[in-house]
Amino acid sequence: MTKKLKINTPHLFSFDECLFFLNRNYDECLYQIIDRTLYRVIKVNERLIPFSLSEKDGKLLIETHSTCSAKESKFIINFVEKWLDLDRDIRPFYELLNDTSKLTHFNKDYNGLRLIGIPDLFEAMCWSIIGQQINLTFAYKLKRRLVETYGESIIWKGIKLYHFPTPKVLSNLDEEFLKTQQFSRSKIQYLKNVALAFSEEGLSKQLLEDLPDFESRQNQLTKIKGIGVWSANYALMKTLHQPEAIPFGDTGLTQALFNHEIIEDRKDEKAILKFFKSVKGWEAYTVFYLWRSLSD
């Protein structure tokens, strides 16, 4: 027996566009996509709760354990809404794209794509460290090795689903073992630094949300050794959907800007800053759509 939940989808939403962006085949270890259905596990009060997510007739359909309580069901719905940014009216963004000649085609080509986030701040920050200065394919391999070694798992509907390791677990990771898994010494130390910031120093998503502005949130994260502006902005973009959080220096972003003839030189920081001033309030969404364009 299972429990079924529904979410009404907002204007300008495409489940297929979101699935396309999420689908990494074997590379991704925190969810699986099979026949337009996504399978994932989240943790609610130390309990692993698996669920599937699909779409039909303009509604998102969630299926989970029949034992899932009302509180846990609400948590799942809230997770999905945050993950897929369902509460945001993106019509102003599309109007802005219409005024940005070189990006106007995004309205049609990626219609309904949402800024797919990482609701868990700790996971987002660890992922930003894993992905530093390496290609994306190798980054996914490292993440899988970390998650399968230190994360919890559950089997549901015959599918093994992993949950990202906790700060407490990663603050005690085995450095020598991770070196054999191709983690550099610096990545290992930075992961431990972030884990300790959460497990011992009180860092949390709520703490960031309580800070007054983007700059103070960015400064809070860059206090951690190993977290620079790129990593801090990436986490703020993916977890808090902070509009100003541009991951400056991201090679994929600069390549997409170059591909669309927005910049002529990938190192032209002034031209990049000038462009993002033209999309003020929607910088993060613009970054996300530019990343999506790299798959074309």
Coordinates of C-alpha atoms in Angstrom, one line a residue:
M1 CA 0.0 0.0 0.0
T2 CA 1.2 3.5 -0.8
K3 CA 0.0 7.0 0.0
K4 CA -0.6 9.4 -2.9
L5 CA -0.3 13.2 -2.8
K6 CA -0.8 15.9 -5.4
I7 CA 0.6 19.4 -6.2
N8 CA -1.0 21.8 -8.5
T9 CA 1.6 23.1 -11.0
P10 CA 2.0 26.8 -11.6
H11 CA 1.8 28.9 -14.8
L12 CA 4.9 28.3 -16.9
F13 CA 6.0 24.9 -15.6
S14 CA 7.2 22.0 -17.6
F15 CA 7.9 18.7 -15.8
D16 CA 9.6 17.4 -18.9
E17 CA 12.0 20.3 -19.1
C18 CA 12.8 19.9 -15.4
L19 CA 13.4 16.1 -15.9
F20 CA 15.6 16.8 -18.9
F21 CA 17.9 19.0 -16.7
L22 CA 17.8 16.5 -13.8
N23 CA 18.5 13.4 -15.9
R24 CA 22.2 12.5 -15.6
N25 CA 21.6 8.8 -16.1
Y26 CA 24.1 6.8 -13.9
D27 CA 26.1 9.9 -12.9
E28 CA 23.5 11.1 -10.4
C29 CA 23.3 9.1 -7.2
L30 CA 20.7 10.9 -5.1
Y31 CA 17.7 10.1 -7.3
Q32 CA 16.7 7.9 -10.3
I33 CA 14.5 8.7 -13.3
I34 CA 12.7 5.8 -14.9
D35 CA 9.9 6.3 -17.5
R36 CA 9.1 9.9 -16.6
T37 CA 9.0 9.1 -12.9
L38 CA 11.6 10.3 -10.5
Y39 CA 12.5 8.3 -7.3
R40 CA 14.2 9.9 -4.3
V41 CA 14.5 9.6 -0.6
I42 CA 14.5 12.5 2.0
K43 CA 15.0 12.5 5.7
V44 CA 12.3 13.7 8.1
N45 CA 13.2 13.7 11.8
E46 CA 15.9 11.1 11.2
R47 CA 13.6 8.8 9.3
L48 CA 14.2 8.0 5.6
I49 CA 11.1 8.6 3.5
P50 CA 11.2 7.4 -0.1
F51 CA 8.9 8.9 -2.7
S52 CA 8.3 9.0 -6.4
L53 CA 7.4 12.0 -8.5
S54 CA 5.5 12.1 -11.8
E55 CA 3.1 14.3 -13.7
K56 CA -0.3 14.0 -15.1
D57 CA -3.0 16.4 -16.3
G58 CA -1.2 19.5 -14.9
K59 CA -0.6 18.0 -11.5
L60 CA 2.5 16.6 -9.9
L61 CA 1.8 13.2 -8.4
I62 CA 3.7 12.0 -5.3
E63 CA 3.6 8.4 -4.1
T64 CA 5.2 7.4 -0.8
H65 CA 4.9 4.9 2.1
S66 CA 1.4 4.3 3.3
T67 CA 2.8 4.9 6.8
C68 CA 3.8 8.4 6.0
S69 CA 2.2 10.8 8.5
A70 CA 0.5 14.1 7.7
K71 CA 3.5 16.0 8.9
E72 CA 5.9 13.9 6.8
S73 CA 3.5 14.3 3.8
K74 CA 3.7 18.1 4.2
F75 CA 7.4 17.9 4.4
I76 CA 7.6 16.0 1.1
I77 CA 5.3 18.5 -0.6
N78 CA 7.4 21.4 0.7
F79 CA 10.6 19.7 -0.4
V80 CA 9.3 19.3 -3.9
E81 CA 8.0 22.9 -4.1
K82 CA 11.4 24.2 -3.0
W83 CA 13.4 21.8 -5.1
L84 CA 11.5 22.8 -8.3
D85 CA 10.9 26.4 -7.3
L86 CA 7.1 26.0 -7.8
D87 CA 6.1 29.1 -5.7
R88 CA 7.8 31.6 -8.0
D89 CA 5.9 33.5 -10.7
I90 CA 8.5 33.5 -13.5
R91 CA 6.4 35.6 -16.0
P92 CA 8.5 38.7 -15.3
F93 CA 11.6 36.7 -16.2
Y94 CA 10.1 35.7 -19.5
E95 CA 9.2 39.3 -20.2
L96 CA 12.8 40.2 -19.4
L97 CA 14.0 37.6 -21.9
N98 CA 11.8 39.1 -24.6
D99 CA 13.7 42.3 -24.1
T100 CA 17.1 40.6 -24.2
S101 CA 17.5 39.9 -28.0
K102 CA 20.2 37.3 -27.8
L103 CA 18.3 35.2 -25.3
T104 CA 14.7 35.6 -26.5
H105 CA 14.7 32.0 -27.9
F106 CA 14.9 30.7 -24.3
N107 CA 11.2 31.5 -23.8
K108 CA 10.3 28.9 -26.5
D109 CA 13.2 26.4 -26.2
Y110 CA 13.1 25.9 -22.5
N111 CA 9.5 27.0 -21.7
G112 CA 8.5 26.0 -18.2
L113 CA 12.0 25.2 -16.9
R114 CA 12.4 26.1 -13.3
L115 CA 15.6 26.9 -11.3
I116 CA 16.1 23.4 -9.9
G117 CA 17.6 23.8 -6.5
I118 CA 19.3 21.8 -3.8
P119 CA 17.1 22.3 -0.7
D120 CA 19.7 21.1 1.7
L121 CA 22.4 23.8 2.2
F122 CA 25.0 21.3 3.5
E123 CA 24.6 19.1 0.4
A124 CA 24.8 22.2 -1.9
M125 CA 28.0 23.4 -0.3
C126 CA 29.7 20.0 -0.4
W127 CA 28.7 19.6 -4.1
S128 CA 30.3 23.0 -4.8
I129 CA 33.5 21.8 -3.2
I130 CA 33.5 18.5 -5.1
G131 CA 33.0 20.3 -8.4
Q132 CA 35.7 22.8 -7.9
Q133 CA 38.3 22.9 -10.8
I134 CA 37.3 19.5 -12.3
N135 CA 35.0 18.5 -15.1
L136 CA 31.3 17.7 -14.3
T137 CA 31.5 14.0 -15.2
F138 CA 34.4 13.4 -12.8
A139 CA 32.6 15.5 -10.1
Y140 CA 29.6 13.2 -10.3
K141 CA 31.8 10.2 -9.9
L142 CA 33.4 11.7 -6.8
K143 CA 30.0 12.5 -5.4
R144 CA 28.8 9.0 -6.0
R145 CA 31.8 7.6 -4.1
L146 CA 31.2 9.9 -1.2
V147 CA 27.5 9.2 -1.0
E148 CA 27.7 5.4 -1.4
T149 CA 30.4 5.3 1.3
Y150 CA 29.0 7.7 3.9
G151 CA 25.3 8.2 3.0
E152 CA 22.3 6.2 4.2
S153 CA 20.2 4.2 1.8
I154 CA 16.8 2.5 1.5
I155 CA 15.3 0.1 -1.0
W156 CA 11.9 1.0 -2.2
K157 CA 10.0 -0.5 -5.1
G158 CA 13.2 -2.5 -5.8
I159 CA 15.3 0.7 -6.2
K160 CA 18.2 1.5 -3.9
L161 CA 17.9 5.2 -3.0
Y162 CA 20.7 7.1 -1.2
H163 CA 20.5 10.1 1.1
F164 CA 23.4 12.6 1.3
P165 CA 25.7 12.1 4.3
T166 CA 25.1 14.2 7.4
P167 CA 27.6 16.9 8.6
K168 CA 28.3 14.7 11.7
V169 CA 29.3 11.8 9.5
L170 CA 31.5 13.8 7.2
S171 CA 33.2 15.6 10.0
N172 CA 34.8 12.2 10.8
L173 CA 35.4 11.0 7.3
D174 CA 38.4 8.8 6.6
E175 CA 40.9 11.0 4.8
E176 CA 43.2 8.1 3.7
F177 CA 40.3 6.2 2.2
L178 CA 39.0 9.2 0.2
K179 CA 42.5 9.7 -1.2
T180 CA 42.2 6.2 -2.7
Q181 CA 38.9 7.4 -4.2
Q182 CA 40.7 10.2 -6.1
F183 CA 39.7 13.0 -3.7
S184 CA 42.5 15.6 -3.5
R185 CA 43.9 16.5 -0.1
S186 CA 42.3 20.0 -0.3
K187 CA 38.9 18.7 -1.2
I188 CA 38.9 16.4 1.7
Q189 CA 39.9 19.2 4.1
Y190 CA 37.4 21.6 2.7
L191 CA 34.6 19.0 3.1
K192 CA 35.6 18.5 6.7
N193 CA 35.7 22.3 7.2
V194 CA 32.1 22.6 6.0
A195 CA 30.9 19.6 8.0
L196 CA 32.4 21.1 11.2
A197 CA 30.8 24.4 10.4
F198 CA 27.4 22.7 10.5
S199 CA 28.0 20.1 13.2
E200 CA 29.9 22.2 15.7
E201 CA 29.7 25.9 14.7
G202 CA 25.9 26.3 14.2
L203 CA 25.8 27.0 10.5
S204 CA 22.4 26.3 9.0
K205 CA 20.0 27.3 6.3
Q206 CA 17.9 29.1 8.9
L207 CA 20.9 31.1 10.1
L208 CA 21.4 32.3 6.6
E209 CA 17.8 33.1 6.0
D210 CA 17.8 35.2 9.2
L211 CA 20.7 37.4 7.9
P212 CA 19.5 40.8 6.4
D213 CA 21.0 40.7 2.9
F214 CA 22.9 38.8 0.2
E215 CA 26.3 40.2 1.2
S216 CA 26.0 39.1 4.8
R217 CA 25.0 35.6 3.7
Q218 CA 27.8 35.4 1.3
N219 CA 30.3 36.6 3.9
Q220 CA 29.0 34.0 6.4
L221 CA 29.8 31.2 3.9
T222 CA 33.2 32.6 2.7
K223 CA 34.4 32.6 6.4
I224 CA 34.8 28.8 5.9
K225 CA 38.2 27.9 4.5
G226 CA 37.7 26.4 1.1
I227 CA 34.5 28.3 0.3
G228 CA 35.2 31.2 -2.1
V229 CA 32.8 33.5 -3.8
W230 CA 32.0 30.9 -6.5
S231 CA 31.1 28.2 -4.0
A232 CA 29.1 30.6 -1.7
N233 CA 27.1 32.0 -4.6
Y234 CA 26.4 28.6 -6.0
A235 CA 25.0 27.4 -2.7
L236 CA 23.0 30.6 -2.2
M237 CA 21.6 30.3 -5.8
K238 CA 20.7 26.6 -5.4
T239 CA 19.4 26.5 -1.8
L240 CA 18.0 30.0 -1.2
H241 CA 17.3 30.8 -4.9
Q242 CA 19.1 34.2 -4.2
P243 CA 18.6 36.3 -7.4
E244 CA 22.0 38.0 -7.1
A245 CA 24.0 34.8 -6.6
I246 CA 26.0 34.6 -9.8
P247 CA 28.7 31.9 -9.8
F248 CA 31.4 34.2 -11.3
G249 CA 34.2 32.3 -12.9
D250 CA 32.1 29.3 -13.7
T251 CA 33.5 27.8 -16.9
G252 CA 30.1 26.6 -18.2
L253 CA 28.6 30.1 -17.6
T254 CA 31.3 31.9 -19.4
Q255 CA 31.1 29.4 -22.3
A256 CA 27.4 29.9 -22.6
L257 CA 27.8 33.7 -22.6
F258 CA 30.4 33.4 -25.3
N259 CA 28.2 31.0 -27.3
H260 CA 25.4 33.6 -27.3
E261 CA 27.8 36.4 -28.3
I262 CA 27.1 38.3 -25.1
I263 CA 30.9 38.4 -24.5
E264 CA 33.7 38.2 -27.0
D265 CA 36.4 37.3 -24.4
R266 CA 35.7 34.7 -21.7
K267 CA 37.9 36.7 -19.3
D268 CA 36.1 40.0 -19.8
E269 CA 34.7 40.5 -16.3
K270 CA 33.4 44.0 -17.1
A271 CA 31.3 42.7 -20.0
I272 CA 29.9 39.9 -17.8
L273 CA 29.0 42.4 -15.0
K274 CA 27.4 44.7 -17.5
F275 CA 25.3 41.9 -18.9
F276 CA 24.0 40.8 -15.5
K277 CA 23.0 44.4 -14.7
S278 CA 20.6 44.1 -17.6
V279 CA 18.9 41.2 -16.0
K280 CA 18.8 42.5 -12.4
G281 CA 16.5 40.5 -10.1
W282 CA 16.7 37.5 -12.4
E283 CA 20.5 36.8 -12.5
A284 CA 20.3 33.3 -11.0
Y285 CA 17.5 32.3 -13.4
T286 CA 19.5 33.7 -16.3
V287 CA 22.5 31.6 -15.2
F288 CA 20.4 28.5 -15.0
Y289 CA 19.0 28.9 -18.5
L290 CA 22.4 29.6 -19.8
W291 CA 23.6 26.4 -18.3
R292 CA 20.7 24.6 -19.8
S293 CA 21.7 25.9 -23.3
L294 CA 25.0 24.0 -23.0
S295 CA 23.1 20.8 -23.6
D296 CA 21.9 21.9 -27.1

